[in-house]
PDB file of C-alpha atoms in Angstrom:
ATOM      1  CA  UNK O   1     118.267 116.511 154.790  1.00 47.00           C
ATOM      2  CA  UNK O   2     115.549 114.327 154.652  1.00 48.00           C
ATOM      3  CA  UNK O   3     115.362 110.942 155.217  1.00 51.00           C
ATOM      4  CA  UNK O   4     115.513 109.299 151.774  1.00 48.00           C
ATOM      5  CA  UNK O   5     118.033 111.392 150.393  1.00 48.00           C
ATOM      6  CA  UNK O   6     121.096 109.473 149.571  1.00 51.00           C
ATOM      7  CA  UNK O   7     123.618 111.995 149.158  1.00 50.00           C
ATOM      8  CA  UNK O   8     124.362 115.289 150.888  1.00 50.00           C
ATOM      9  CA  UNK O   9     124.705 118.506 148.646  1.00 51.00           C
ATOM     10  CA  UNK O  10     128.588 118.420 149.110  1.00 51.00           C
ATOM     11  CA  UNK O  11     128.677 114.696 147.918  1.00 51.00           C
ATOM     12  CA  UNK O  12     126.327 115.878 144.928  1.00 52.00           C
ATOM     13  CA  UNK O  13     129.383 118.139 143.793  1.00 54.00           C
ATOM     14  CA  UNK O  14     131.997 115.411 143.991  1.00 60.00           C
ATOM     15  CA  UNK O  15     129.943 112.564 142.123  1.00 63.00           C
ATOM     16  CA  UNK O  16     129.345 112.866 138.337  1.00 67.00           C
ATOM     17  CA  UNK O  17     128.587 110.016 136.369  1.00 74.00           C
ATOM     18  CA  UNK O  18     131.093 108.690 133.661  1.00 77.00           C
ATOM     19  CA  UNK O  19     128.171 108.417 131.071  1.00 85.00           C
ATOM     20  CA  UNK O  20     127.199 112.046 131.297  1.00 87.00           C
ATOM     21  CA  UNK O  21     130.659 113.053 131.157  1.00 86.00           C
ATOM     22  CA  UNK O  22     131.279 110.138 128.086  1.00 88.00           C
ATOM     23  CA  UNK O  23     128.526 111.802 126.735  1.00 90.00           C
ATOM     24  CA  UNK O  24     129.458 115.246 126.746  1.00 90.00           C
ATOM     25  CA  UNK O  25     132.936 114.277 125.015  1.00 91.00           C
ATOM     26  CA  UNK O  26     130.751 112.705 122.409  1.00 92.00           C
ATOM     27  CA  UNK O  27     128.283 115.582 121.918  1.00 93.00           C
ATOM     28  CA  UNK O  28     131.312 117.534 121.353  1.00 94.00           C
ATOM     29  CA  UNK O  29     133.230 115.658 119.242  1.00 94.00           C
ATOM     30  CA  UNK O  30     130.213 115.043 116.729  1.00 93.00           C
ATOM     31  CA  UNK O  31     129.912 119.006 117.416  1.00 93.00           C
ATOM     32  CA  UNK O  32     132.956 119.785 116.101  1.00 91.00           C
ATOM     33  CA  UNK O  33     132.847 117.259 112.872  1.00 91.00           C
ATOM     34  CA  UNK O  34     129.776 119.133 111.644  1.00 88.00           C
ATOM     35  CA  UNK O  35     131.490 122.241 111.781  1.00 87.00           C
ATOM     36  CA  UNK O  36     134.362 120.759 109.793  1.00 85.00           C
ATOM     37  CA  UNK O  37     131.612 118.883 107.192  1.00 82.00           C
ATOM     38  CA  UNK O  38     129.900 122.571 106.562  1.00 81.00           C
ATOM     39  CA  UNK O  39     133.288 123.799 106.046  1.00 80.00           C
ATOM     40  CA  UNK O  40     133.955 121.175 103.614  1.00 77.00           C
ATOM     41  CA  UNK O  41     130.863 121.451 101.722  1.00 78.00           C
ATOM     42  CA  UNK O  42     131.197 124.399 100.161  1.00 80.00           C
ATOM     43  CA  UNK O  43     129.292 125.397  96.622  1.00 79.00           C
ATOM     44  CA  UNK O  44     132.133 124.457  94.421  1.00 83.00           C
ATOM     45  CA  UNK O  45     132.169 121.088  96.052  1.00 80.00           C
ATOM     46  CA  UNK O  46     128.370 120.312  95.469  1.00 82.00           C
ATOM     47  CA  UNK O  47     128.713 121.414  91.939  1.00 87.00           C
ATOM     48  CA  UNK O  48     131.426 118.914  91.505  1.00 88.00           C
ATOM     49  CA  UNK O  49     130.079 116.345  93.648  1.00 87.00           C
ATOM     50  CA  UNK O  50     126.885 116.533  91.637  1.00 89.00           C
ATOM     51  CA  UNK O  51     128.729 117.002  88.289  1.00 92.00           C
ATOM     52  CA  UNK O  52     129.865 113.418  89.363  1.00 93.00           C
ATOM     53  CA  UNK O  53     126.992 112.104  89.990  1.00 93.00           C
ATOM     54  CA  UNK O  54     125.276 113.398  87.029  1.00 94.00           C
ATOM     55  CA  UNK O  55     128.651 111.489  84.944  1.00 95.00           C
ATOM     56  CA  UNK O  56     127.773 108.353  86.418  1.00 95.00           C
ATOM     57  CA  UNK O  57     125.000 108.249  85.996  1.00 94.00           C
ATOM     58  CA  UNK O  58     125.274 108.851  82.308  1.00 95.00           C
ATOM     59  CA  UNK O  59     127.632 105.948  82.323  1.00 94.00           C
ATOM     60  CA  UNK O  60     125.129 103.446  84.194  1.00 94.00           C
ATOM     61  CA  UNK O  61     122.098 105.182  81.617  1.00 94.00           C
ATOM     62  CA  UNK O  62     125.114 103.631  78.695  1.00 94.00           C
ATOM     63  CA  UNK O  63     125.401 100.456  79.930  1.00 94.00           C
ATOM     64  CA  UNK O  64     121.711  99.769  79.910  1.00 92.00           C
ATOM     65  CA  UNK O  65     121.273 100.972  76.527  1.00 91.00           C
ATOM     66  CA  UNK O  66     124.234  98.809  75.074  1.00 90.00           C
ATOM     67  CA  UNK O  67     122.227  95.420  77.286  1.00 91.00           C
ATOM     68  CA  UNK O  68     119.139  96.675  74.761  1.00 89.00           C
ATOM     69  CA  UNK O  69     120.818  96.655  72.124  1.00 87.00           C
ATOM     70  CA  UNK O  70     122.478  93.098  72.775  1.00 86.00           C
ATOM     71  CA  UNK O  71     119.215  91.900  73.583  1.00 86.00           C
ATOM     72  CA  UNK O  72     117.431  93.567  70.559  1.00 84.00           C
ATOM     73  CA  UNK O  73     120.560  91.885  68.502  1.00 80.00           C
ATOM     74  CA  UNK O  74     119.973  88.195  70.143  1.00 80.00           C
ATOM     75  CA  UNK O  75     115.956  88.369  70.317  1.00 75.00           C
ATOM     76  CA  UNK O  76     116.296  89.713  66.164  1.00 72.00           C
ATOM     77  CA  UNK O  77     119.018  86.397  65.678  1.00 71.00           C
ATOM     78  CA  UNK O  78     116.401  83.757  67.175  1.00 64.00           C
ATOM     79  CA  UNK O  79     113.576  85.082  65.645  1.00 65.00           C
ATOM     80  CA  UNK O  80     115.865  84.637  62.373  1.00 62.00           C
ATOM     81  CA  UNK O  81     116.183  80.996  63.701  1.00 62.00           C
ATOM     82  CA  UNK O  82     113.206  79.973  64.507  1.00 53.00           C
ATOM     83  CA  UNK O  83     112.068  81.374  60.669  1.00 54.00           C
ATOM     84  CA  UNK O  84     114.690  78.811  59.081  1.00 49.00           C
ATOM     85  CA  UNK O  85     112.926  76.519  61.745  1.00 49.00           C
ATOM     86  CA  UNK O  86     109.353  76.981  60.116  1.00 48.00           C
ATOM     87  CA  UNK O  87     110.646  76.666  56.252  1.00 48.00           C
ATOM     88  CA  UNK O  88     112.835  73.251  57.922  1.00 57.00           C
ATOM     89  CA  UNK O  89     109.305  72.513  59.310  1.00 58.00           C
ATOM     90  CA  UNK O  90     107.864  72.210  55.512  1.00 60.00           C
ATOM     91  CA  UNK O  91     110.399  70.631  54.256  1.00 67.00           C
ATOM     92  CA  UNK O  92     110.944  67.988  56.904  1.00 67.00           C
ATOM     93  CA  UNK O  93     107.323  67.096  56.573  1.00 62.00           C
ATOM     94  CA  UNK O  94     107.080  66.966  52.904  1.00 67.00           C
ATOM     95  CA  UNK O  95     110.195  64.790  53.252  1.00 69.00           C
ATOM     96  CA  UNK O  96     108.688  62.271  55.381  1.00 66.00           C
ATOM     97  CA  UNK O  97     105.485  62.673  53.145  1.00 72.00           C
ATOM     98  CA  UNK O  98     103.381  64.257  55.639  1.00 73.00           C
ATOM     99  CA  UNK O  99     100.443  66.138  54.499  1.00 78.00           C
ATOM    100  CA  UNK O 100      97.802  68.340  56.723  1.00 77.00           C
ATOM    101  CA  UNK O 101      95.430  66.538  57.650  1.00 82.00           C
ATOM    102  CA  UNK O 102      91.385  66.001  59.464  1.00 83.00           C
ATOM    103  CA  UNK O 103      89.805  63.686  60.262  1.00 85.00           C
ATOM    104  CA  UNK O 104      86.524  64.166  62.099  1.00 84.00           C
ATOM    105  CA  UNK O 105      84.621  60.832  63.663  1.00 83.00           C
ATOM    106  CA  UNK O 106      81.311  60.061  65.681  1.00 82.00           C
ATOM    107  CA  UNK O 107      81.331  58.686  68.881  1.00 81.00           C
ATOM    108  CA  UNK O 108      78.073  58.601  69.348  1.00 79.00           C
ATOM    109  CA  UNK O 109      74.973  60.903  69.432  1.00 76.00           C
ATOM    110  CA  UNK O 110      76.328  64.063  71.053  1.00 77.00           C
ATOM    111  CA  UNK O 111      81.094  63.136  70.795  1.00 81.00           C
ATOM    112  CA  UNK O 112      82.796  63.335  67.958  1.00 83.00           C
ATOM    113  CA  UNK O 113      86.940  62.268  67.698  1.00 84.00           C
ATOM    114  CA  UNK O 114      88.875  64.825  65.957  1.00 85.00           C
ATOM    115  CA  UNK O 115      92.395  64.203  64.947  1.00 86.00           C
ATOM    116  CA  UNK O 116      94.326  67.706  63.107  1.00 83.00           C
ATOM    117  CA  UNK O 117      97.769  66.765  62.371  1.00 82.00           C
ATOM    118  CA  UNK O 118      99.515  70.307  60.644  1.00 80.00           C
ATOM    119  CA  UNK O 119     103.082  72.123  59.923  1.00 76.00           C
ATOM    120  CA  UNK O 120     104.201  73.379  63.199  1.00 73.00           C
ATOM    121  CA  UNK O 121     105.058  77.033  63.252  1.00 70.00           C
ATOM    122  CA  UNK O 122     105.557  79.961  65.535  1.00 65.00           C
ATOM    123  CA  UNK O 123     102.704  81.778  65.972  1.00 64.00           C
ATOM    124  CA  UNK O 124      98.891  81.163  67.261  1.00 65.00           C
ATOM    125  CA  UNK O 125      97.638  78.014  65.083  1.00 70.00           C
ATOM    126  CA  UNK O 126      97.189  75.967  67.854  1.00 73.00           C
ATOM    127  CA  UNK O 127      94.986  79.009  69.324  1.00 75.00           C
ATOM    128  CA  UNK O 128      93.386  79.283  66.298  1.00 78.00           C
ATOM    129  CA  UNK O 129      92.197  75.926  66.197  1.00 77.00           C
ATOM    130  CA  UNK O 130      91.137  76.107  69.854  1.00 76.00           C
ATOM    131  CA  UNK O 131      89.297  79.184  69.517  1.00 79.00           C
ATOM    132  CA  UNK O 132      87.616  78.030  66.245  1.00 77.00           C
ATOM    133  CA  UNK O 133      86.051  74.672  68.397  1.00 76.00           C
ATOM    134  CA  UNK O 134      84.847  77.160  70.833  1.00 77.00           C
ATOM    135  CA  UNK O 135      82.996  79.400  68.414  1.00 78.00           C
ATOM    136  CA  UNK O 136      81.354  76.278  66.895  1.00 75.00           C
ATOM    137  CA  UNK O 137      80.731  75.194  70.635  1.00 75.00           C
ATOM    138  CA  UNK O 138      83.004  71.888  70.859  1.00 76.00           C
ATOM    139  CA  UNK O 139      83.744  71.343  74.660  1.00 74.00           C
ATOM    140  CA  UNK O 140      87.846  69.525  73.644  1.00 78.00           C
ATOM    141  CA  UNK O 141      88.136  66.559  76.211  1.00 80.00           C
ATOM    142  CA  UNK O 142      90.911  63.991  76.681  1.00 82.00           C
ATOM    143  CA  UNK O 143      93.389  65.962  74.450  1.00 81.00           C
ATOM    144  CA  UNK O 144      97.021  65.452  73.314  1.00 83.00           C
ATOM    145  CA  UNK O 145      99.126  66.924  71.168  1.00 82.00           C
ATOM    146  CA  UNK O 146     102.598  65.424  69.910  1.00 81.00           C
ATOM    147  CA  UNK O 147     105.187  67.169  67.868  1.00 77.00           C
ATOM    148  CA  UNK O 148     107.466  65.186  65.229  1.00 75.00           C
ATOM    149  CA  UNK O 149     109.016  65.248  62.246  1.00 70.00           C
ATOM    150  CA  UNK O 150     108.262  69.238  61.922  1.00 74.00           C
ATOM    151  CA  UNK O 151     104.228  68.712  62.666  1.00 79.00           C
ATOM    152  CA  UNK O 152     101.863  68.272  65.256  1.00 82.00           C
ATOM    153  CA  UNK O 153      99.380  66.054  66.354  1.00 84.00           C
ATOM    154  CA  UNK O 154      96.663  67.350  68.367  1.00 85.00           C
ATOM    155  CA  UNK O 155      93.937  64.268  68.751  1.00 86.00           C
ATOM    156  CA  UNK O 156      90.754  64.986  71.068  1.00 85.00           C
ATOM    157  CA  UNK O 157      86.972  64.242  71.771  1.00 82.00           C
ATOM    158  CA  UNK O 158      85.180  66.428  72.004  1.00 81.00           C
ATOM    159  CA  UNK O 159      81.173  67.267  72.843  1.00 76.00           C
ATOM    160  CA  UNK O 160      79.422  68.288  70.070  1.00 66.00           C
ATOM    161  CA  UNK O 161      76.709  70.548  69.969  1.00 55.00           C
ATOM    162  CA  UNK O 162      74.675  68.928  67.674  1.00 56.00           C
ATOM    163  CA  UNK O 163      77.007  70.209  64.056  1.00 61.00           C
ATOM    164  CA  UNK O 164      77.510  68.163  60.882  1.00 68.00           C
ATOM    165  CA  UNK O 165      80.906  66.577  61.186  1.00 74.00           C
ATOM    166  CA  UNK O 166      81.619  67.121  57.709  1.00 77.00           C
ATOM    167  CA  UNK O 167      81.407  70.618  58.085  1.00 75.00           C
ATOM    168  CA  UNK O 168      83.190  70.787  61.092  1.00 77.00           C
ATOM    169  CA  UNK O 169      85.819  68.656  59.497  1.00 79.00           C
ATOM    170  CA  UNK O 170      85.905  71.086  56.557  1.00 80.00           C
ATOM    171  CA  UNK O 171      86.314  74.597  58.299  1.00 78.00           C
ATOM    172  CA  UNK O 172      89.257  72.857  60.629  1.00 80.00           C
ATOM    173  CA  UNK O 173      91.420  71.884  57.464  1.00 79.00           C
ATOM    174  CA  UNK O 174      90.462  75.141  55.567  1.00 81.00           C
ATOM    175  CA  UNK O 175      92.515  76.780  59.050  1.00 78.00           C
ATOM    176  CA  UNK O 176      94.996  74.234  59.263  1.00 76.00           C
ATOM    177  CA  UNK O 177      95.995  74.494  55.363  1.00 75.00           C
ATOM    178  CA  UNK O 178      95.324  78.562  55.198  1.00 72.00           C
ATOM    179  CA  UNK O 179      97.401  79.670  58.343  1.00 62.00           C
TER     180      UNK O 179
END
C-alpha cells in the first residue's frame, strides 16, 4: 500500500458513498417512470391528445375572430359618430356665424403673418395646408392651432420665398373652402 492511500482494499469494499446510492435510486425511479410514460403514449392516446389540442386551437381562433368583429363594429360606430360630429361642426360654425377665412399680411420684407379659419374635419386638411405651404416654399414659424365651436384657427408667421401675398391668400382660401 502506498504512502498517499487513505483506505485499504478491505475498507473500499465496505465504504459506499450515500450520494452514489441516492443517484442509483433516482436513476432507477426515473427509468421506471419513463417506461410507464412510454406505455401510456400509445398511438390512440397521441391522436386523442392531438385532436384535443386542435379543438382548443379552433376555440381560440373563434374567440379572436369574435374579438375582431367586435372591434370592427366599435370602429364603425366611431366612424359614424365622427361623421355626425363633422356635420355638427359645420352646423356649429354656422350657428355662431363663423365663415372660413384666410388672411395674409406682410410683416417685413420676407415675413408674412397667416391666419386660417376653417371647419374642423376628420382627415388631413391641416396636413394638406402644410404641404401646400411647403410646396410654395414657406417655412412656418411660431405656429398655433386652436379649435372651438366646430372651427379650427391656425396662426403662424412664415418666411416668404418672395411670393405675392394675394396669390398665397387665394390658394390657401381655395384649399380651406374646397376640402
